[in-house]
Tab-separated table of C-alpha atoms in Angstrom:
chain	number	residue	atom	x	y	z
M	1	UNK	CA	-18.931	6.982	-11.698
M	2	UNK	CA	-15.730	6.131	-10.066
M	3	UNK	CA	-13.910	3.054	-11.302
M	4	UNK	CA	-10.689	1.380	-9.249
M	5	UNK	CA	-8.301	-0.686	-11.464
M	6	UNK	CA	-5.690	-3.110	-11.103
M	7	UNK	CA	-3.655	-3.967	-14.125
M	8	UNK	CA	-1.710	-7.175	-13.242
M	9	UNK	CA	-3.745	-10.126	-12.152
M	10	UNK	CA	-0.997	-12.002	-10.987
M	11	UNK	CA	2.234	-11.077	-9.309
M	12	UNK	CA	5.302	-13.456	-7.654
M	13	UNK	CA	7.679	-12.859	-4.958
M	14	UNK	CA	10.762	-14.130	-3.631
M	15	UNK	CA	10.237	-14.607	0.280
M	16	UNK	CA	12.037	-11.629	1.807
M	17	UNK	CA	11.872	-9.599	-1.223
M	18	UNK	CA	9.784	-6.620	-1.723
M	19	UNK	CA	6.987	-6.321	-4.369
M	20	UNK	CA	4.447	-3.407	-5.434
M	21	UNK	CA	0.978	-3.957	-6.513
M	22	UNK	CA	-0.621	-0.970	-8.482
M	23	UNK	CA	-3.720	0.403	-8.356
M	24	UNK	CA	-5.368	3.373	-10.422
M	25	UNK	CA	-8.489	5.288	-9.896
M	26	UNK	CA	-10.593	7.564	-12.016
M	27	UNK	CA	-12.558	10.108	-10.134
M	28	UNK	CA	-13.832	13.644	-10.259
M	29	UNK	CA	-13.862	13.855	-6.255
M	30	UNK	CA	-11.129	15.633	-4.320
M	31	UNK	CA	-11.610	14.102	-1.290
M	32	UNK	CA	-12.160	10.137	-0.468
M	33	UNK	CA	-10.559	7.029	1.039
M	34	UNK	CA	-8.404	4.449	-0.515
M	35	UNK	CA	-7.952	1.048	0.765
M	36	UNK	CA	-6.497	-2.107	0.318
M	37	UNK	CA	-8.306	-5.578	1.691
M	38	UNK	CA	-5.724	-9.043	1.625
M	39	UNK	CA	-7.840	-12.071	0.935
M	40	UNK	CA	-6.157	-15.564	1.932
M	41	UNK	CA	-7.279	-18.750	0.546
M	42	UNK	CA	-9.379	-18.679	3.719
M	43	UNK	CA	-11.451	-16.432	1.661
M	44	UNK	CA	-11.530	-13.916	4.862
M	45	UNK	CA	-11.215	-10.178	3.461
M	46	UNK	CA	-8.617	-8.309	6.153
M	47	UNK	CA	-7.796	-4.505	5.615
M	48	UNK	CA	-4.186	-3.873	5.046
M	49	UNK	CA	-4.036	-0.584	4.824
M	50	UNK	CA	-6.134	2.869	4.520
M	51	UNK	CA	-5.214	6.098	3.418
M	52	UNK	CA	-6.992	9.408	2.854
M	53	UNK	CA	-6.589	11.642	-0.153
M	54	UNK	CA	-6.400	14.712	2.094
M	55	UNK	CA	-3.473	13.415	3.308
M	56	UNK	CA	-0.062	13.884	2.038
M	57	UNK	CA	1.803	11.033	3.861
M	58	UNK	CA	1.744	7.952	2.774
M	59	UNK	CA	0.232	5.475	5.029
M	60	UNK	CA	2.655	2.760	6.499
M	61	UNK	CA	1.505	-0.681	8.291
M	62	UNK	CA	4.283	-2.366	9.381
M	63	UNK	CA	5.789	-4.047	6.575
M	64	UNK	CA	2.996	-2.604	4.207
M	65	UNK	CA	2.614	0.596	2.890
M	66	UNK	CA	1.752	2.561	-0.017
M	67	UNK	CA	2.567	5.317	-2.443
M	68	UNK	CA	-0.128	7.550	-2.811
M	69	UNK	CA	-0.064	9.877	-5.848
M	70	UNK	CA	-3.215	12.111	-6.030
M	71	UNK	CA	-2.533	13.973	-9.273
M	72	UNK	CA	-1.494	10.618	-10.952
M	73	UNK	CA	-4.763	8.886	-9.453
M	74	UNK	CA	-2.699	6.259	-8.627
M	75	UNK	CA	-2.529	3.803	-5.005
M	76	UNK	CA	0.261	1.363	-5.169
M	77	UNK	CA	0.946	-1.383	-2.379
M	78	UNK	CA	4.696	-2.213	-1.451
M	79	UNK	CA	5.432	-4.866	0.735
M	80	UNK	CA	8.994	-5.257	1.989
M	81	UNK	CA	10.650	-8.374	3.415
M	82	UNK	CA	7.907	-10.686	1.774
M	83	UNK	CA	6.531	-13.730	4.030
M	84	UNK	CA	4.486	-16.636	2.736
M	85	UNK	CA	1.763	-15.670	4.564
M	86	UNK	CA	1.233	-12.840	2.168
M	87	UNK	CA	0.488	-14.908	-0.366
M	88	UNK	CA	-3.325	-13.687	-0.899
M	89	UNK	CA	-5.560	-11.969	-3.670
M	90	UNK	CA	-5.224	-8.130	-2.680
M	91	UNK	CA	-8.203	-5.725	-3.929
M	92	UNK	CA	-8.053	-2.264	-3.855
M	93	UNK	CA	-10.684	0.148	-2.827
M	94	UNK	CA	-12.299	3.681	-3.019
M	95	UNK	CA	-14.523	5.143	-1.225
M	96	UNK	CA	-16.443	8.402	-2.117
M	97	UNK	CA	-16.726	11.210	0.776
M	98	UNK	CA	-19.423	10.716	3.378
M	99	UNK	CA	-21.532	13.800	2.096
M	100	UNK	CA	-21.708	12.241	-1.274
M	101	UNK	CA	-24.991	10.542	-3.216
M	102	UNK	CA	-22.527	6.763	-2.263
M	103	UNK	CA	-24.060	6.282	1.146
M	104	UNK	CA	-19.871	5.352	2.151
M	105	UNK	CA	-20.029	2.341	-0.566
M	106	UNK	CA	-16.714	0.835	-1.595
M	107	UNK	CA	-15.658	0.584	-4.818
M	108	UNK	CA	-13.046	-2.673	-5.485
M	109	UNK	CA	-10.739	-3.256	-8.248
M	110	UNK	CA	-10.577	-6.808	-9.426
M	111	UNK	CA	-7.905	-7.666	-7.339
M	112	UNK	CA	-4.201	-8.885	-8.034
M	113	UNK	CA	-3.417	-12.547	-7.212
M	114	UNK	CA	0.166	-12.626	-5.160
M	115	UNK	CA	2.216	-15.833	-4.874
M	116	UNK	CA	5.081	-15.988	-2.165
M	117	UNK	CA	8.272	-18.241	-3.260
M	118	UNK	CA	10.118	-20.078	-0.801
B	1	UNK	CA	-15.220	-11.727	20.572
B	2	UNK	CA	-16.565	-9.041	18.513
B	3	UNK	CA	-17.031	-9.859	14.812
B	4	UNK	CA	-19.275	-10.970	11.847
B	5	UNK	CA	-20.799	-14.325	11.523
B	6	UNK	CA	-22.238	-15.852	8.054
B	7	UNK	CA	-23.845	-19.205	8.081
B	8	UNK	CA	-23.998	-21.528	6.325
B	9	UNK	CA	-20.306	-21.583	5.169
B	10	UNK	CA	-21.472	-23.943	1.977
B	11	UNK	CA	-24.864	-23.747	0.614
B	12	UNK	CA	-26.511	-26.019	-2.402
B	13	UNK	CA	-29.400	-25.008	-4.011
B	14	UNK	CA	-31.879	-26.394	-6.687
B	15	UNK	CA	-33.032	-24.642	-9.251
B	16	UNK	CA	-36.282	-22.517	-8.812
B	17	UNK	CA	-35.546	-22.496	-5.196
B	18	UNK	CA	-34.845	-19.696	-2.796
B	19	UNK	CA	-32.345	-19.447	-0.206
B	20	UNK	CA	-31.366	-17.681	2.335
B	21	UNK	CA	-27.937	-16.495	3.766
B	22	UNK	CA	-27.671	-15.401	7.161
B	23	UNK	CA	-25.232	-12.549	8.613
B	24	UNK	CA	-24.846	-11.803	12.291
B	25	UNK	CA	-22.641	-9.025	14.072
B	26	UNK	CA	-21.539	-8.021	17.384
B	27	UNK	CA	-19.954	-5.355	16.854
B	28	UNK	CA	-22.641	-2.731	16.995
B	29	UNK	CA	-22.061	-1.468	13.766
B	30	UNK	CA	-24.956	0.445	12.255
B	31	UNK	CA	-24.693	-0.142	8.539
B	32	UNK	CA	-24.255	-3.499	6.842
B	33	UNK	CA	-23.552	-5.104	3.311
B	34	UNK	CA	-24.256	-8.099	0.875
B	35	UNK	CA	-21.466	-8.429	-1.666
B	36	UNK	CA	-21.152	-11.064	-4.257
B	37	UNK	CA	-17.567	-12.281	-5.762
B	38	UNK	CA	-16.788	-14.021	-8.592
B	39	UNK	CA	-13.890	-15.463	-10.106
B	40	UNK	CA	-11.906	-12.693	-11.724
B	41	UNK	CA	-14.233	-10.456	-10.403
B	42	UNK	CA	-14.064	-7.649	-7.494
B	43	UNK	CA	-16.580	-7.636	-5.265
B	44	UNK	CA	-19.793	-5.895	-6.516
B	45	UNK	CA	-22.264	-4.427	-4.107
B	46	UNK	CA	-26.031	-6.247	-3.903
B	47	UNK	CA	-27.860	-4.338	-1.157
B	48	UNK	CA	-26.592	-2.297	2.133
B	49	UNK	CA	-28.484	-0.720	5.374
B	50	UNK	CA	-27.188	2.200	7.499
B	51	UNK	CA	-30.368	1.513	9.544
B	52	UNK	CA	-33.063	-0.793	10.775
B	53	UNK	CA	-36.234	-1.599	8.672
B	54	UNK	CA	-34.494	0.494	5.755
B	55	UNK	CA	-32.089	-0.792	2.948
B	56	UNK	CA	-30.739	0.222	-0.868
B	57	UNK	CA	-29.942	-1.760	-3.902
B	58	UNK	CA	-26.475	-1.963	-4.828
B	59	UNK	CA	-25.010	-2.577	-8.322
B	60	UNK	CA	-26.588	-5.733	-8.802
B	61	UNK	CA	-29.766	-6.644	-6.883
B	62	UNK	CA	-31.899	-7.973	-9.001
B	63	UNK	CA	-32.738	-11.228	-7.754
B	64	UNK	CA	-32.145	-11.077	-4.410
B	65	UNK	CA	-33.951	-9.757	-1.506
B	66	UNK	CA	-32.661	-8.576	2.474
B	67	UNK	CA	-34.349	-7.448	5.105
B	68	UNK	CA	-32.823	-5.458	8.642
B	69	UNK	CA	-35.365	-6.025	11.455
B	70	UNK	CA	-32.524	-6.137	13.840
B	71	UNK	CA	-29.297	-3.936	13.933
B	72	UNK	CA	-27.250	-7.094	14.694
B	73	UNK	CA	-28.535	-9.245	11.213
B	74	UNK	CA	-28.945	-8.640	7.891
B	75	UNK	CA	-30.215	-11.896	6.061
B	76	UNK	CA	-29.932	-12.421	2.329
B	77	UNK	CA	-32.658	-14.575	0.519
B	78	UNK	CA	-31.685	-15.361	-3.179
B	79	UNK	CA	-34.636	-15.842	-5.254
B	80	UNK	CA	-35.478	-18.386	-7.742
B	81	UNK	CA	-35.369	-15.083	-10.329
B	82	UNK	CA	-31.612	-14.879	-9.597
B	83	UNK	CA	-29.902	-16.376	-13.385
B	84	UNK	CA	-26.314	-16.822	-12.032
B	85	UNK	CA	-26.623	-17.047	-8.268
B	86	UNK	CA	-23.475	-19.896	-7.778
B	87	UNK	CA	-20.863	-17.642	-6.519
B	88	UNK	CA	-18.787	-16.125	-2.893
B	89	UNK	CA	-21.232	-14.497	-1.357
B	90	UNK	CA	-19.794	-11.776	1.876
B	91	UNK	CA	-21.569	-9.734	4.056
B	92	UNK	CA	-19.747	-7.020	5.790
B	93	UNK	CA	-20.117	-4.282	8.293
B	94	UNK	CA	-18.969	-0.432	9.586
B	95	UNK	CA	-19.939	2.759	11.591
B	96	UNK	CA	-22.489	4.773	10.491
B	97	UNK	CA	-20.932	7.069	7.896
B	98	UNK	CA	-19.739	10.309	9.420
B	99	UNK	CA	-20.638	9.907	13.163
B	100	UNK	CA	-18.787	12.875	15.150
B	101	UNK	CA	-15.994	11.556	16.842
B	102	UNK	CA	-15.524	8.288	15.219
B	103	UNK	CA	-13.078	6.776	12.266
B	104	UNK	CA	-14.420	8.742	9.382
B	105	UNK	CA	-12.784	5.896	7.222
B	106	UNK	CA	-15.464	4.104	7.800
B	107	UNK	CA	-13.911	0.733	7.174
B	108	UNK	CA	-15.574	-2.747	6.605
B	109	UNK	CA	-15.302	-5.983	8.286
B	110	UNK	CA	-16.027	-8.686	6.868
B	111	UNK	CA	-17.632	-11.891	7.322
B	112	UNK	CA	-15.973	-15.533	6.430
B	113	UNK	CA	-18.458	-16.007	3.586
B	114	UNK	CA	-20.898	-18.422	2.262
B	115	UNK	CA	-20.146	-20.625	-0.986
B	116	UNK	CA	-23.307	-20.735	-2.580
B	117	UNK	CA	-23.417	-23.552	-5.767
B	118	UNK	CA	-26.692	-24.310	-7.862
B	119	UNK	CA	-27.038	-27.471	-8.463
């Protein structure tokens, strides 16, 4: 079964500086979809960012984007020019291929708590 | 505007009774979902439906109960047999998985969520 990690609970910015959030995966697929969701105190989960393992460029949202290394099984966030409104709990995801068993289900990590100093 | 509703937004419950959680969307999504989060927890999958009058279990269903008789809702009814149910409870929605044509991400939305404490 595929299992998504995320090693540091909690992580702290300086407002306008850039942080990375790291996520690892263990899987025996070769294809599948990474993702990362930003949830605000609100509690609302919002997709960040997406990227696809067949894919060899990293994926890049505006001030978000990520570092996709296939081989290492590894899906780190960056965010650049920190805001306070990016102070959230980010979870990564995985998703298995469509033509799997998974019906599509995501799998989360158990997310990484970000705090924004002013 | 197109998006997912959940009502109520809190929910108190006594013990040995069942409840149920409502989920509404609009935005014609075919499949729908029922996570549960806790506190230092991911979320963790309870049931899902890719179509009407059919659902799975998730990772954890034991204790709860959905149904789908309409594509646009997908209620959740915790039962009394439910140990732990006081947690962030979020329903969410996508595509049908691998429709021709369409994002074959296959991303969720998600609904605002429904606090659910046992009293």
């Amino acid at each position: 079964a595929q299992t998504v990690t995320q090693s540091q609970p909690e992580m702290s910015v300086q407002e306008a500086e850039t942080v990375t959030l790291s996520c690892t995966y263990d899987t025996s697929e070769s294809d599948y979809y990474l993702f990362w969701y930003k949830q605000p105190p609100s509690r609302q989960m919002i997709l960040v960012i997406r990227q696809e393992a067949y894919k060899q460029q990293n994926a890049t949202e505006n001030r978000f984007s990520v570092n996709f290394q296939k081989a290492a099984k590894s899906f780190s966030l960056k965010i650049s020019d920190s805001q306070l409104g990016d102070a959230a709990m980010y979870f990564c995801a995985y998703r298995s291929p469509l033509y799997g068993g998974s019906q599509g289900n995501l799998i989360f990590g158990k997310g990484t708590k970000l705090s924004v100093k002013p | 505007d197109g998006g997912i509703t959940q009502s109520p937004k809190y929910l108190f419950r006594k013990e040995g009774q069942n409840v149920t959680l409502s989920c509404e969307q609009n935005l014609n999504h075919d499949a729908m979902y029922w996570y549960r989060q806790d506190p230092g927890q991911g979320l963790r999958l309870i049931y899902y439906s890719q179509i009407v009058n059919d659902f799975q279990k998730g990772d954890i269903a034991e204790g709860y109960s959905v149904s789908r008789e309409k594509k646009e809702s997908f209620p959740l009814t915790v039962t009394s047999a439910q140990k732990n149910p006081t947690a962030f409870y979020l329903c969410a929605s996508s595509i049908l998985p691998g429709l021709a044509g369409l994002s074959l991400y296959n991303e969720q939305f998600f609904g605002p969520g429904t606090r659910l404490t046992v009293l």
